[in-house]
Amino acid sequence: MEEPGQLKRALIDASAGAISGAVSRTVTSPLDVIKIRFQVQLEPTTQWALLRREAYGQSKYTGMLQATKDIFREEGLPGFWRGNVPALLMVMPYTAIQFTVLHKLKSFVSGSSKSEDHINISPYLSYVSGAFAGCAATVGSYPFDLIRTILASQGEPKVYPNMRSAFSDILGNRGIRGLYAGLTPTLIEIIPYAGLQFGTYDTFKRWAMAWNRYRSAYAIEADDAPSSFQLFLCGLAAGTCAKAVCHPLDVVKKRFQVEGLQRDPRYGARVEHRAYRNMHDALRQILHREGWAGLYKGITPSVIKAAPAGAVTFVAYEFTSDWLEALVT
């Protein structure tokens, strides 16, 4: 009797994770496109950093508002959803794998498959479970992440008209390894990122439940279970904390992913093929040529995006999971 129950739970987690990931990615796609444009731009992206122009030429994007206006003027509204199809193909298996692995690990640790029992596990185990789940999800969906980045960063005129042409060109010129360019910094980034995201979410959720119990003790009508708004705030805080800490490695990953991409000259200098030997060399070169600001290019849209993305993902997951569980029981 246990096996069918475990399979049902795994299907619920996978489905809820895929749906929540798709909703979150579609809602935050415009911020993601702006973030990627900043991250792959070698020129300074802020007005106060323009003194470093001697290393490069004119900057295409210098601020969020200016970048938004430029993208809208040159590419129209669809430009903000550039690369959204491979993004969905990436994020749906990613979140499905992530939440399924996470639930499995928490069930193993807590000795129970019930989600309500997982809140009682050690905070440290929440961080570790999140990190392992993030690694498994990253390896399983990485090629779509790479193609999404390339399509979102190419601008106009397009280098690749669609996902299929990008996939064929990368596979033909760079082989299977080309589809996993930047995987090392991604895995190194995802360990603290996923760990922080899920660990802090569980921590904030635990605090919300404690606050609800405190309110109940004073006869204020309340339930121990966190409200929709409280879950939203927990996801908001978790996404912000995780992204703020791990952003430099995300910049390095994006540089590896767009190596050799032949963008129009008006987008500035391009990242040459094999411009960086490895992750350490990429960090060193970016720091030397672009300063600390280079490692945090796109941090503003990234944090602005991470907060609602984390909130939408967790809230959508909790609701979809509860709905699917009620549907199949």
PDB file of N, CA and C in Angstrom, residues 11 37 55 64 85 88 99 135 143 145 149 194 262 276 308-309 315 327:
ATOM      1  N   LEU A  11       3.968  12.341  -8.011  1.00  0.00           N
ATOM      2  CA  LEU A  11       3.284  12.950  -9.153  1.00  0.00           C
ATOM      3  C   LEU A  11       2.686  14.302  -8.774  1.00  0.00           C
ATOM      4  N   ARG A  37      20.385  40.945 -20.316  1.00  0.00           N
ATOM      5  CA  ARG A  37      21.038  41.948 -21.162  1.00  0.00           C
ATOM      6  C   ARG A  37      22.142  42.664 -20.388  1.00  0.00           C
ATOM      7  N   ALA A  55      38.075  50.865 -21.019  1.00  0.00           N
ATOM      8  CA  ALA A  55      38.304  49.445 -21.321  1.00  0.00           C
ATOM      9  C   ALA A  55      37.418  48.969 -22.467  1.00  0.00           C
ATOM     10  N   MET A  64      17.804  50.451 -15.608  1.00  0.00           N
ATOM     11  CA  MET A  64      16.602  49.628 -15.849  1.00  0.00           C
ATOM     12  C   MET A  64      15.568  50.323 -16.717  1.00  0.00           C
ATOM     13  N   VAL A  85       9.872  30.358 -24.317  1.00  0.00           N
ATOM     14  CA  VAL A  85       9.531  28.947 -24.587  1.00  0.00           C
ATOM     15  C   VAL A  85      10.594  28.006 -24.014  1.00  0.00           C
ATOM     16  N   LEU A  88      10.396  28.053 -20.270  1.00  0.00           N
ATOM     17  CA  LEU A  88       9.353  27.191 -19.708  1.00  0.00           C
ATOM     18  C   LEU A  88       9.759  25.728 -19.778  1.00  0.00           C
ATOM     19  N   PHE A  99      11.127  20.090  -6.522  1.00  0.00           N
ATOM     20  CA  PHE A  99      10.152  19.861  -5.458  1.00  0.00           C
ATOM     21  C   PHE A  99       9.981  18.372  -5.155  1.00  0.00           C
ATOM     22  N   CYS A 135      20.621  20.981  -7.225  1.00  0.00           N
ATOM     23  CA  CYS A 135      21.636  20.355  -8.088  1.00  0.00           C
ATOM     24  C   CYS A 135      21.002  19.351  -9.054  1.00  0.00           C
ATOM     25  N   PRO A 143      20.414  22.368 -20.521  1.00  0.00           N
ATOM     26  CA  PRO A 143      20.460  22.813 -21.927  1.00  0.00           C
ATOM     27  C   PRO A 143      19.388  23.841 -22.283  1.00  0.00           C
ATOM     28  N   ASP A 145      18.162  26.020 -20.198  1.00  0.00           N
ATOM     29  CA  ASP A 145      18.597  27.265 -19.552  1.00  0.00           C
ATOM     30  C   ASP A 145      19.590  27.988 -20.450  1.00  0.00           C
ATOM     31  N   THR A 149      19.010  31.664 -22.344  1.00  0.00           N
ATOM     32  CA  THR A 149      19.915  32.800 -22.171  1.00  0.00           C
ATOM     33  C   THR A 149      20.345  33.369 -23.516  1.00  0.00           C
ATOM     34  N   ALA A 194      19.862  27.474  -3.861  1.00  0.00           N
ATOM     35  CA  ALA A 194      18.702  26.633  -3.532  1.00  0.00           C
ATOM     36  C   ALA A 194      18.641  26.361  -2.035  1.00  0.00           C
ATOM     37  N   GLN A 262      27.265  36.032 -31.969  1.00  0.00           N
ATOM     38  CA  GLN A 262      27.509  37.133 -32.904  1.00  0.00           C
ATOM     39  C   GLN A 262      26.370  38.145 -32.860  1.00  0.00           C
ATOM     40  N   TYR A 276      37.207  32.864 -21.389  1.00  0.00           N
ATOM     41  CA  TYR A 276      37.568  32.510 -20.014  1.00  0.00           C
ATOM     42  C   TYR A 276      37.990  31.041 -19.964  1.00  0.00           C
ATOM     43  N   PRO A 308       9.413  38.527  -6.374  1.00  0.00           N
ATOM     44  CA  PRO A 308       8.107  38.005  -6.793  1.00  0.00           C
ATOM     45  C   PRO A 308       8.175  36.596  -7.361  1.00  0.00           C
ATOM     46  N   ALA A 309       9.311  36.245  -8.014  1.00  0.00           N
ATOM     47  CA  ALA A 309       9.449  34.894  -8.571  1.00  0.00           C
ATOM     48  C   ALA A 309       9.402  33.857  -7.453  1.00  0.00           C
ATOM     49  N   VAL A 315       3.893  30.119  -3.445  1.00  0.00           N
ATOM     50  CA  VAL A 315       2.436  30.201  -3.248  1.00  0.00           C
ATOM     51  C   VAL A 315       1.713  29.307  -4.254  1.00  0.00           C
ATOM     52  N   LEU A 327      -7.896  16.566  -5.030  1.00  0.00           N
ATOM     53  CA  LEU A 327      -8.514  16.035  -6.242  1.00  0.00           C
ATOM     54  C   LEU A 327      -8.385  14.518  -6.345  1.00  0.00           C
TER      55      LEU A 327
END
